[in-house]
């Protein structure tokens, strides 16, 4: 959830933590925090769309460090957004902030916007290493605390809620863990062991420091504000109390955190035998009467959210990790389709095993998704427009059974819900809606969004990219254009409506929140026509792998016979590339296609070199190159290559794997990033669809296919080359020796351009290389026009002024008459 200001308070008062040697134990890891943290902590590039090969390397290194210290990790992920809408406004505000963040980065500021394939990469690495992991049906915080208490181990996260949860064996903040193993000698036993140096927090330290009762910690967190209720709801309460100076001097408290001390001081002054209900009533006495009922209900929910750490809400994760396949995968009372239809058993099981994504759950449960902006040009259409055809297929499968069902009367008629479900009561939704409507346009009392970025000089940092949203909102097909704030406020108001309103909503509609220019917009997708001709979740359980592959090929609109020359692990990627070229709004250039093929070959060659070095395979054992001229198995070709060919390619392309320096004459080109962002959007949605189909083909592996920095640099260089084909051929060999990797490059290029006839969709890059400024001599003043133009064209790779670049870039270089127009 997140408690406003608490992390900053702990950081300013490190005495509340104590040093700890982490080794020979289990740990429960907050998966959403962890995969975000690892990308940021390893200082991997964000600007060019993600370097997933480096990310994979660092994820593996981190888990290997744990293994070296005899630490057993259990990784738990968030599932779908909660249906009560507690984080909808926060999630939408983060999406708006993400747009602003991308805008800042593209304009020269540094920043961190997690690439969209990081989650898929992280999951694949865990499967590869055999790391135990699971996904909760909804938010994972309380489930993580419950699992840690059952396993008798600490929790690793950066979520401030774990400062409040009663985690018996402590909480390890990620920012205070050094994942470099330290070797230590046991003097008594004369043996050595390794450990990770970290700092541990325990609620007992906090309680004893302020002489509080453990039962008051949830009240403390609620008064500071969280996902249920914002601290501004208690503004009249704060105004009543003044903190003694002696209390303020005991701890380091920046001015904006005085609220923390105010709350602690007030709790400290209460009698030891004062119950939670009495404390709540004292607080509510300061709330205006017309808001008191709603604030009381949200207050109780917030407190309850921190105290339920004794039982699992959905699947028993302890039994899941202990028993595996024999576990009973039980859904919680809210884990059902939009209209109350129960999910098939295989779907519930796949969700728990994290074999399907939270994106899929959000569509099935809420009919709502938030598409986070990538590193792309904000002046062009959203990169997700390129993958819309895949999402239509995904949504149709998920909603097929739901559209044919009626609302479960047990759900709609429910006047009181289980405390475990934490849902809005059906008989009080209208009051909530009225309260939020009154708040819009004036000071917002509840769920006020706090800015999701911190600026320090030129740096913009995204605090948290994991999204949570909630309750269904009534769709308006002909929604008028509105500001970002209007979209957020309207969604917030809609989310607090009664569950009875589900009956009024079209069940064949999916809400997508996505970028339009520099604003966040809601788009209602009607998938009625798709649901009529597709299969549903119930049908998929009886489908053979061949039938599921057919559904996948049908979604791409491709003939499977076209992919016979590729191994299974590459087929989905090749489908994505073909769709990328055909469906991109911003057309793919020949240089970008060549850069992509070169990048894949480079990553494969480097991977093969590392594998040979690790295995120490003798040279004479290498097999001869396959004579099959139709085969496009890149890994096979690399495994059969002489080491000199592998080293030649990697050495010549490695320089493109470094961050370029930008200046006035070499500016950041957002169009390059935008084109590859469209490819990543297609890859993301293909992974979602393939996972829903239970992976009849292996998912694309981003770490083996995408390095954004390499793609950007190669595209920038190839785009200004007069003879790109000659330049590419020089990347593979020296002294006219033909490399098998070069033959593979030609084979792949021929497949895309000739066999699949994609050349008609590609465009030549508009070269912006300048014309050489020549010193004019008096004797040369009568040079003829044609000769002058040819001379300028021959020197187009030289630097020019910005004005000349702009003038020259308006003409296509493959038009032989355009240069005459320039000379005119």
Coordinates of N, CA, C and O in Angstrom, one line a residue, residues 330-495:
X330 N -7.5 -22.4 -4.0 CA -8.8 -21.8 -3.7 C -8.9 -20.3 -4.1 O -8.0 -19.6 -3.6
X331 N -9.9 -19.9 -4.8 CA -10.0 -18.4 -5.1 C -10.7 -17.7 -3.9 O -11.5 -18.3 -3.1
X332 N -10.3 -16.4 -3.7 CA -11.0 -15.6 -2.6 C -12.4 -15.3 -3.1 O -12.7 -15.5 -4.3
X333 N -13.2 -14.7 -2.3 CA -14.6 -14.4 -2.6 C -14.6 -13.3 -3.7 O -15.7 -13.2 -4.4
X334 N -13.6 -12.5 -3.9 CA -13.6 -11.5 -5.0 C -13.0 -11.9 -6.3 O -13.0 -11.2 -7.2
X335 N -12.3 -13.1 -6.2 CA -11.6 -13.6 -7.4 C -12.5 -14.3 -8.3 O -12.6 -15.5 -8.3
X336 N -13.2 -13.5 -9.1 CA -14.2 -14.1 -10.1 C -14.3 -13.1 -11.3 O -13.7 -12.0 -11.2
X337 N -15.0 -13.5 -12.3 CA -15.1 -12.6 -13.5 C -15.9 -11.4 -13.1 O -16.5 -11.2 -12.1
X338 N -15.9 -10.5 -14.1 CA -16.6 -9.2 -13.9 C -18.1 -9.4 -13.5 O -18.6 -8.6 -12.7
X339 N -18.7 -10.4 -14.1 CA -20.1 -10.6 -13.8 C -20.3 -11.7 -12.8 O -21.4 -12.3 -12.7
X340 N -19.3 -12.1 -12.1 CA -19.5 -13.0 -11.0 C -19.3 -14.5 -11.4 O -19.5 -15.4 -10.6
X341 N -18.9 -14.8 -12.6 CA -18.7 -16.1 -13.1 C -17.4 -16.7 -12.5 O -16.3 -16.0 -12.5
X342 N -17.4 -17.9 -12.0 CA -16.2 -18.5 -11.4 C -15.2 -18.9 -12.5 O -15.6 -19.4 -13.6
X343 N -13.9 -18.6 -12.3 CA -12.9 -19.0 -13.3 C -12.7 -20.5 -13.3 O -12.8 -21.2 -12.2
X344 N -12.2 -21.1 -14.4 CA -11.9 -22.5 -14.4 C -10.7 -22.8 -13.5 O -9.9 -21.9 -13.2
X345 N -10.7 -24.0 -13.0 CA -9.6 -24.4 -12.1 C -8.2 -24.2 -12.6 O -7.3 -23.7 -11.9
X346 N -8.0 -24.5 -13.9 CA -6.7 -24.3 -14.5 C -6.3 -22.8 -14.5 O -5.1 -22.5 -14.3
X347 N -7.2 -21.9 -14.6 CA -7.0 -20.4 -14.6 C -6.5 -20.0 -13.2 O -5.5 -19.2 -13.1
X348 N -7.2 -20.4 -12.2 CA -6.8 -20.1 -10.8 C -5.4 -20.6 -10.5 O -4.6 -20.0 -9.9
X349 N -5.2 -21.9 -10.9 CA -3.9 -22.5 -10.7 C -2.8 -21.8 -11.4 O -1.7 -21.5 -10.8
X350 N -3.0 -21.4 -12.7 CA -2.0 -20.7 -13.5 C -1.7 -19.3 -12.9 O -0.6 -18.8 -12.9
X351 N -2.8 -18.7 -12.3 CA -2.6 -17.4 -11.7 C -1.7 -17.5 -10.5 O -0.7 -16.7 -10.3
X352 N -1.9 -18.5 -9.6 CA -1.1 -18.7 -8.4 C 0.3 -19.0 -8.8 O 1.3 -18.5 -8.1
X353 N 0.6 -19.7 -9.8 CA 1.9 -20.0 -10.2 C 2.6 -18.9 -11.0 O 3.7 -19.1 -11.5
X354 N 1.9 -17.8 -11.2 CA 2.5 -16.7 -12.0 C 2.7 -17.0 -13.4 O 3.6 -16.5 -14.1
X355 N 1.9 -18.0 -13.9 CA 2.0 -18.4 -15.3 C 1.2 -17.5 -16.2 O 1.4 -17.5 -17.5
X356 N 0.3 -16.7 -15.7 CA -0.4 -15.7 -16.4 C -0.1 -14.4 -15.6 O 0.4 -14.4 -14.5
X357 N -0.3 -13.2 -16.3 CA 0.1 -12.0 -15.8 C -1.0 -11.2 -15.1 O -2.2 -11.4 -15.3
X358 N -0.6 -10.2 -14.2 CA -1.6 -9.3 -13.6 C -2.5 -8.6 -14.7 O -3.6 -8.3 -14.5
X359 N -1.9 -8.3 -15.8 CA -2.6 -7.7 -16.9 C -3.8 -8.5 -17.3 O -4.9 -8.0 -17.5
X360 N -3.6 -9.8 -17.4 CA -4.7 -10.7 -17.8 C -5.8 -10.7 -16.7 O -7.0 -10.7 -17.0
X361 N -5.4 -10.8 -15.4 CA -6.3 -10.8 -14.3 C -7.2 -9.5 -14.3 O -8.4 -9.5 -14.0
X362 N -6.5 -8.3 -14.6 CA -7.2 -7.1 -14.5 C -8.3 -7.0 -15.6 O -9.4 -6.5 -15.4
X363 N -8.0 -7.6 -16.8 CA -9.0 -7.6 -17.8 C -10.2 -8.5 -17.4 O -11.4 -8.2 -17.6
X364 N -9.9 -9.7 -16.9 CA -10.9 -10.7 -16.6 C -11.8 -10.2 -15.4 O -13.0 -10.4 -15.4
X365 N -11.2 -9.6 -14.4 CA -11.9 -9.2 -13.2 C -12.5 -7.8 -13.3 O -13.6 -7.6 -12.8
X366 N -11.8 -6.9 -13.9 CA -12.2 -5.5 -13.8 C -12.6 -4.9 -15.2 O -13.2 -3.8 -15.2
X367 N -12.2 -5.6 -16.3 CA -12.4 -5.0 -17.6 C -11.7 -3.7 -17.7 O -12.2 -2.8 -18.4
X368 N -10.6 -3.6 -17.0 CA -9.8 -2.3 -17.1 C -8.3 -2.6 -17.0 O -7.9 -3.5 -16.3
X369 N -7.6 -1.9 -17.8 CA -6.1 -2.0 -17.8 C -5.5 -0.5 -18.0 O -6.2 0.3 -18.5
X370 N -4.3 -0.4 -17.4 CA -3.6 0.9 -17.6 C -2.3 0.6 -18.3 O -1.5 -0.2 -17.9
X371 N -2.1 1.2 -19.5 CA -1.0 0.9 -20.3 C 0.1 2.0 -20.1 O -0.1 3.2 -20.4
X372 N 1.2 1.6 -19.4 CA 2.2 2.6 -19.1 C 3.0 3.0 -20.3 O 3.5 2.2 -21.1
X373 N 3.2 4.3 -20.4 CA 3.9 4.9 -21.5 C 5.4 4.4 -21.5 O 6.1 4.3 -20.5
X374 N 5.9 4.1 -22.7 CA 7.2 3.7 -22.9 C 8.1 4.9 -23.2 O 7.6 6.0 -23.4
X375 N 9.4 4.6 -23.4 CA 10.3 5.6 -24.0 C 10.0 5.8 -25.4 O 10.4 5.0 -26.3
X376 N 9.2 6.8 -25.8 CA 8.8 7.0 -27.1 C 8.5 8.5 -27.4 O 8.6 9.3 -26.5
X377 N 8.2 8.8 -28.6 CA 7.9 10.2 -29.0 C 6.5 10.5 -28.5 O 5.5 9.9 -28.9
X378 N 6.3 11.5 -27.7 CA 5.0 11.9 -27.2 C 4.2 12.7 -28.2 O 3.0 13.0 -28.0
X379 N 4.8 13.0 -29.3 CA 4.1 13.7 -30.4 C 3.5 12.8 -31.4 O 2.7 13.2 -32.2
X380 N 3.8 11.5 -31.2 CA 3.2 10.5 -32.1 C 2.2 9.6 -31.3 O 2.1 9.7 -30.1
X381 N 1.4 8.8 -32.1 CA 0.4 8.0 -31.4 C 1.1 7.0 -30.5 O 2.3 6.6 -30.6
X382 N 0.4 6.6 -29.4 CA 0.9 5.6 -28.5 C 1.5 4.4 -29.1 O 0.9 3.9 -30.1
X383 N 2.6 3.9 -28.6 CA 3.2 2.7 -29.2 C 2.3 1.5 -29.1 O 2.4 0.5 -29.9
X384 N 1.4 1.5 -28.2 CA 0.5 0.4 -28.0 C -0.6 0.3 -29.1 O -1.3 -0.7 -29.2
X385 N -0.7 1.3 -30.0 CA -1.6 1.2 -31.1 C -1.1 0.1 -32.0 O -1.9 -0.6 -32.7
X386 N 0.2 -0.2 -32.1 CA 0.7 -1.2 -33.0 C 0.3 -2.6 -32.5 O 0.2 -3.5 -33.4
X387 N 0.0 -2.8 -31.2 CA -0.4 -4.2 -30.8 C -1.9 -4.3 -30.4 O -2.3 -5.2 -29.8
X388 N -2.7 -3.4 -30.9 CA -4.1 -3.4 -30.6 C -4.8 -4.7 -31.1 O -5.6 -5.2 -30.4
X389 N -4.3 -5.2 -32.2 CA -4.9 -6.4 -32.8 C -4.7 -7.6 -31.9 O -5.6 -8.5 -31.8
X390 N -3.6 -7.6 -31.2 CA -3.4 -8.7 -30.2 C -4.2 -8.6 -29.0 O -4.7 -9.6 -28.4
X391 N -4.4 -7.4 -28.5 CA -5.2 -7.2 -27.3 C -6.7 -7.5 -27.6 O -7.4 -8.0 -26.7
X392 N -7.1 -7.2 -28.8 CA -8.5 -7.6 -29.2 C -8.7 -9.1 -29.0 O -9.7 -9.6 -28.5
X393 N -7.7 -9.9 -29.5 CA -7.8 -11.3 -29.4 C -7.8 -11.8 -27.9 O -8.5 -12.6 -27.4
X394 N -6.9 -11.2 -27.1 CA -6.7 -11.5 -25.7 C -8.0 -11.2 -25.0 O -8.5 -12.0 -24.2
X395 N -8.6 -10.0 -25.2 CA -9.8 -9.6 -24.5 C -11.0 -10.5 -24.9 O -11.8 -10.8 -24.0
X396 N -11.0 -10.8 -26.1 CA -12.2 -11.7 -26.6 C -12.2 -13.0 -25.9 O -13.2 -13.5 -25.5
X397 N -11.0 -13.6 -25.7 CA -10.9 -14.9 -25.0 C -11.3 -14.8 -23.6 O -12.1 -15.6 -23.0
X398 N -10.8 -13.7 -22.9 CA -11.1 -13.5 -21.5 C -12.6 -13.2 -21.2 O -13.1 -13.6 -20.2
X399 N -13.2 -12.5 -22.2 CA -14.6 -12.1 -21.9 C -15.6 -12.9 -22.6 O -16.8 -12.7 -22.4
X400 N -15.2 -13.9 -23.3 CA -16.2 -14.8 -24.0 C -17.2 -15.4 -23.1 O -18.4 -15.2 -23.3
X401 N -16.7 -16.1 -22.1 CA -17.7 -16.7 -21.1 C -18.4 -15.7 -20.3 O -19.6 -15.9 -19.9
X402 N -17.7 -14.6 -20.0 CA -18.3 -13.6 -19.1 C -19.5 -12.9 -19.8 O -20.5 -12.5 -19.1
X403 N -19.3 -12.6 -21.1 CA -20.4 -11.9 -21.8 C -21.6 -12.8 -21.9 O -22.7 -12.3 -22.1
X404 N -21.5 -14.1 -21.9 CA -22.6 -15.0 -22.0 C -23.3 -15.4 -20.7 O -24.2 -16.2 -20.6
X405 N -22.7 -14.8 -19.6 CA -23.3 -15.1 -18.3 C -24.1 -14.0 -17.7 O -24.0 -12.9 -18.2
X406 N -24.7 -14.3 -16.6 CA -25.5 -13.2 -15.9 C -24.8 -12.9 -14.6 O -24.0 -13.7 -14.1
X407 N -25.1 -11.8 -14.0 CA -24.5 -11.4 -12.8 C -24.9 -12.4 -11.7 O -26.1 -12.7 -11.5
X408 N -23.9 -12.8 -10.9 CA -24.2 -13.7 -9.8 C -25.0 -13.0 -8.7 O -24.6 -12.0 -8.1
X409 N -26.2 -13.5 -8.4 CA -27.1 -12.9 -7.5 C -26.5 -12.8 -6.1 O -26.8 -11.9 -5.3
X410 N -25.7 -13.8 -5.8 CA -25.1 -13.8 -4.4 C -24.1 -12.7 -4.2 O -23.9 -12.2 -3.1
X411 N -23.5 -12.2 -5.4 CA -22.6 -11.1 -5.3 C -23.3 -9.8 -5.3 O -23.1 -8.9 -4.5
X412 N -24.3 -9.7 -6.2 CA -25.0 -8.4 -6.3 C -25.8 -8.1 -5.1 O -25.9 -7.0 -4.6
X413 N -26.4 -9.1 -4.6 CA -27.3 -8.9 -3.5 C -26.7 -8.9 -2.1 O -27.3 -8.8 -1.1
X414 N -25.3 -8.9 -2.1 CA -24.6 -9.0 -0.9 C -24.6 -7.6 -0.2 O -24.1 -6.6 -0.7
X415 N -25.2 -7.5 1.0 CA -25.3 -6.2 1.7 C -24.1 -6.1 2.6 O -23.7 -5.0 3.0
X416 N -23.5 -7.2 3.1 CA -22.3 -7.1 3.9 C -21.3 -8.1 3.3 O -21.7 -9.2 3.0
X417 N -20.1 -7.7 3.3 CA -19.0 -8.6 2.7 C -18.1 -9.0 3.8 O -17.9 -8.4 4.8
X418 N -17.4 -10.1 3.5 CA -16.4 -10.6 4.4 C -15.3 -9.6 4.6 O -14.9 -8.8 3.7
X419 N -14.7 -9.5 5.8 CA -13.7 -8.6 6.1 C -12.4 -8.9 5.2 O -11.6 -8.0 5.0
X420 N -12.3 -10.1 4.8 CA -11.2 -10.5 4.0 C -11.2 -9.9 2.6 O -10.2 -9.7 1.9
X421 N -12.4 -9.7 2.1 CA -12.6 -9.2 0.7 C -12.3 -7.7 0.6 O -11.9 -7.2 -0.4
X422 N -12.5 -7.0 1.7 CA -12.3 -5.5 1.7 C -12.9 -4.8 0.6 O -12.3 -4.0 -0.1
X423 N -14.2 -5.2 0.2 CA -14.9 -4.5 -0.9 C -15.8 -3.5 -0.4 O -16.3 -3.5 0.8
X424 N -16.2 -2.6 -1.2 CA -17.2 -1.6 -0.9 C -18.6 -2.2 -0.7 O -19.0 -3.0 -1.6
X425 N -19.3 -1.9 0.3 CA -20.6 -2.5 0.6 C -21.6 -2.0 -0.5 O -21.6 -0.8 -0.8
X426 N -22.5 -2.9 -0.9 CA -23.4 -2.5 -2.0 C -24.4 -1.5 -1.5 O -24.9 -0.6 -2.3
X427 N -24.7 -1.4 -0.2 CA -25.7 -0.5 0.3 C -25.2 0.8 0.6 O -25.9 1.7 1.1
X428 N -23.8 1.0 0.5 CA -23.3 2.3 0.8 C -22.5 3.0 -0.3 O -21.9 4.0 -0.2
X429 N -22.6 2.4 -1.5 CA -21.8 2.9 -2.6 C -22.2 4.3 -3.0 O -21.4 5.1 -3.4
X430 N -23.5 4.5 -3.0 CA -24.0 5.8 -3.4 C -23.5 7.0 -2.6 O -23.2 8.1 -3.0
X431 N -23.4 6.7 -1.3 CA -22.9 7.7 -0.4 C -21.4 8.0 -0.7 O -21.0 9.1 -0.7
X432 N -20.6 6.9 -1.0 CA -19.2 7.1 -1.3 C -19.2 8.0 -2.6 O -18.3 8.9 -2.7
X433 N -20.0 7.7 -3.5 CA -19.9 8.4 -4.8 C -20.3 9.9 -4.6 O -19.6 10.7 -5.2
X434 N -21.3 10.1 -3.7 CA -21.7 11.5 -3.4 C -20.5 12.2 -2.8 O -20.2 13.4 -3.1
X435 N -19.8 11.6 -1.8 CA -18.7 12.2 -1.1 C -17.6 12.6 -2.1 O -17.1 13.7 -2.1
X436 N -17.3 11.7 -3.0 CA -16.2 12.0 -4.0 C -16.6 13.1 -4.9 O -15.8 13.9 -5.4
X437 N -17.9 13.1 -5.3 CA -18.3 14.1 -6.2 C -18.2 15.5 -5.6 O -17.9 16.5 -6.2
X438 N -18.5 15.6 -4.3 CA -18.4 16.8 -3.6 C -16.9 17.3 -3.5 O -16.6 18.4 -3.4
X439 N -16.0 16.3 -3.4 CA -14.6 16.6 -3.3 C -14.0 17.1 -4.5 O -13.1 17.9 -4.5
X440 N -14.5 16.7 -5.7 CA -14.0 17.1 -7.0 C -14.3 18.6 -7.2 O -15.3 19.0 -7.0
X441 N -13.2 19.3 -7.6 CA -13.4 20.7 -7.9 C -13.0 21.5 -6.7 O -12.9 22.7 -6.8
X442 N -12.9 20.9 -5.5 CA -12.4 21.6 -4.3 C -11.3 20.8 -3.8 O -10.6 20.0 -4.4
X443 N -11.0 21.0 -2.5 CA -9.9 20.3 -1.9 C -10.3 18.8 -1.8 O -11.3 18.5 -1.2
X444 N -9.5 17.9 -2.2 CA -9.8 16.5 -2.2 C -9.4 16.0 -0.8 O -8.3 16.1 -0.5
X445 N -10.4 15.4 -0.1 CA -10.1 14.9 1.2 C -9.5 13.6 1.3 O -8.6 13.3 2.1
X446 N -10.0 12.7 0.4 CA -9.5 11.3 0.5 C -8.7 10.9 -0.8 O -9.0 11.4 -1.9
X447 N -7.7 10.1 -0.6 CA -6.9 9.6 -1.7 C -6.3 10.7 -2.5 O -6.2 10.5 -3.7
X448 N -5.8 11.7 -1.9 CA -5.2 12.8 -2.6 C -3.9 12.3 -3.1 O -3.1 11.8 -2.3
X449 N -3.6 12.5 -4.4 CA -2.4 11.9 -4.9 C -1.2 12.7 -4.6 O -1.2 13.9 -4.8
X450 N -0.1 12.1 -4.1 CA 1.1 12.8 -3.8 C 2.0 12.6 -5.0 O 2.1 11.5 -5.6
X451 N 2.7 13.6 -5.4 CA 3.6 13.5 -6.6 C 4.4 12.3 -6.6 O 5.1 12.0 -5.6
X452 N 4.5 11.5 -7.7 CA 5.2 10.3 -7.8 C 6.6 10.5 -8.2 O 7.3 9.5 -8.5
X453 N 7.2 11.7 -8.3 CA 8.6 11.8 -8.6 C 9.3 12.7 -7.6 O 8.7 13.5 -6.9
X454 N 10.6 12.5 -7.6 CA 11.4 13.4 -6.8 C 12.4 14.0 -7.8 O 13.1 13.3 -8.5
X455 N 12.6 15.3 -7.7 CA 13.5 16.0 -8.6 C 14.7 16.4 -7.8 O 14.6 17.0 -6.8
X456 N 15.8 16.1 -8.3 CA 17.1 16.6 -7.7 C 18.0 17.1 -8.8 O 18.6 16.3 -9.5
X457 N 18.1 18.4 -9.0 CA 18.8 18.9 -10.1 C 18.1 18.6 -11.4 O 17.0 18.9 -11.6
X458 N 18.8 17.8 -12.2 CA 18.3 17.4 -13.5 C 17.7 16.0 -13.5 O 17.4 15.5 -14.6
X459 N 17.6 15.4 -12.4 CA 17.2 14.0 -12.3 C 15.7 13.9 -12.0 O 15.2 14.6 -11.1
X460 N 15.0 13.1 -12.7 CA 13.6 12.8 -12.4 C 13.6 11.3 -12.1 O 13.9 10.5 -12.9
X461 N 13.1 10.9 -10.9 CA 13.0 9.5 -10.5 C 11.6 9.0 -10.3 O 10.9 9.7 -9.6
X462 N 11.3 7.9 -10.9 CA 10.0 7.3 -10.7 C 10.0 6.5 -9.4 O 10.8 5.6 -9.3
X463 N 9.1 6.8 -8.5 CA 9.1 6.2 -7.2 C 8.7 4.7 -7.3 O 9.3 3.8 -6.8
X464 N 7.6 4.4 -8.0 CA 7.1 3.1 -8.0 C 6.2 2.9 -9.3 O 5.3 3.7 -9.5
X465 N 6.6 1.9 -10.1 CA 5.9 1.7 -11.3 C 4.8 0.6 -11.3 O 4.1 0.4 -12.2
X466 N 4.8 -0.1 -10.2 CA 3.7 -1.1 -10.1 C 2.4 -0.5 -9.9 O 2.3 0.5 -9.1
X467 N 1.4 -1.0 -10.6 CA 0.1 -0.3 -10.6 C -0.9 -1.1 -9.9 O -1.0 -2.3 -9.9
X468 N -1.9 -0.4 -9.3 CA -3.0 -1.0 -8.6 C -4.2 -0.2 -8.9 O -4.2 1.1 -8.8
X469 N -5.3 -0.8 -9.3 CA -6.6 0.0 -9.5 C -7.7 -0.9 -9.0 O -7.5 -1.9 -8.4
X470 N -8.9 -0.5 -9.2 CA -10.0 -1.2 -8.6 C -11.3 -1.3 -9.2 O -11.4 -1.5 -10.4
X471 N -12.3 -1.0 -8.5 CA -13.7 -1.3 -8.8 C -14.1 -0.8 -10.2 O -13.7 0.2 -10.7
X472 N -15.1 -1.5 -10.8 CA -15.5 -1.2 -12.2 C -16.2 0.1 -12.2 O -16.9 0.6 -11.3
X473 N -16.0 0.8 -13.4 CA -16.7 2.1 -13.5 C -17.6 2.0 -14.7 O -17.4 1.3 -15.7
X474 N -18.6 2.9 -14.7 CA -19.6 2.9 -15.8 C -18.9 3.5 -17.0 O -18.4 4.6 -17.0
X475 N -19.0 2.9 -18.2 CA -18.4 3.3 -19.4 C -19.2 4.3 -20.2 O -20.4 4.1 -20.2
X476 N -18.6 5.2 -20.8 CA -19.3 6.1 -21.7 C -18.6 6.0 -23.0 O -17.5 6.4 -23.2
X477 N -19.4 5.5 -24.0 CA -18.8 5.2 -25.3 C -18.4 6.5 -26.0 O -17.4 6.5 -26.7
X478 N -19.2 7.5 -25.8 CA -18.9 8.8 -26.5 C -18.4 9.8 -25.6 O -18.8 10.9 -25.5
X479 N -17.3 9.4 -24.8 CA -16.8 10.3 -23.8 C -16.1 11.5 -24.4 O -15.3 11.4 -25.4
X480 N -16.4 12.7 -23.9 CA -15.8 13.9 -24.4 C -14.3 14.0 -23.9 O -13.9 13.4 -22.9
X481 N -13.5 14.7 -24.7 CA -12.1 14.9 -24.3 C -12.1 15.7 -23.0 O -12.8 16.6 -22.7
X482 N -11.1 15.3 -22.1 CA -11.0 16.0 -20.8 C -9.6 16.1 -20.4 O -8.7 15.5 -21.0
X483 N -9.3 16.8 -19.4 CA -7.9 17.0 -18.9 C -7.5 15.7 -18.2 O -8.3 14.9 -17.8
X484 N -6.2 15.6 -17.9 CA -5.7 14.5 -17.1 C -6.4 14.4 -15.7 O -6.8 13.3 -15.3
X485 N -6.5 15.6 -15.1 CA -7.2 15.6 -13.8 C -8.6 15.1 -13.8 O -9.1 14.4 -13.0
X486 N -9.3 15.5 -14.9 CA -10.7 15.1 -15.1 C -10.8 13.6 -15.2 O -11.7 13.0 -14.6
X487 N -9.9 13.0 -16.0 CA -9.9 11.6 -16.2 C -9.7 10.9 -14.8 O -10.4 9.9 -14.5
X488 N -8.8 11.3 -14.0 CA -8.5 10.7 -12.8 C -9.6 10.9 -11.8 O -10.1 9.9 -11.2
X489 N -10.1 12.1 -11.7 CA -11.2 12.3 -10.7 C -12.5 11.6 -11.1 O -13.2 11.1 -10.3
X490 N -12.8 11.5 -12.4 CA -14.0 10.8 -12.9 C -13.8 9.3 -12.6 O -14.8 8.7 -12.1
X491 N -12.7 8.8 -12.9 CA -12.5 7.3 -12.6 C -12.6 7.1 -11.1 O -13.1 6.0 -10.7
X492 N -12.0 8.0 -10.3 CA -12.1 7.8 -8.9 C -13.5 7.8 -8.4 O -13.9 7.0 -7.6
X493 N -14.3 8.7 -8.9 CA -15.7 8.8 -8.5 C -16.5 7.5 -8.9 O -17.2 7.0 -8.1
X494 N -16.2 7.1 -10.1 CA -16.9 5.9 -10.6 C -16.5 4.7 -9.9 O -17.4 3.8 -9.6
X495 N -15.3 4.6 -9.4 CA -14.8 3.4 -8.7 C -15.5 3.2 -7.4 O -15.5 2.1 -6.9

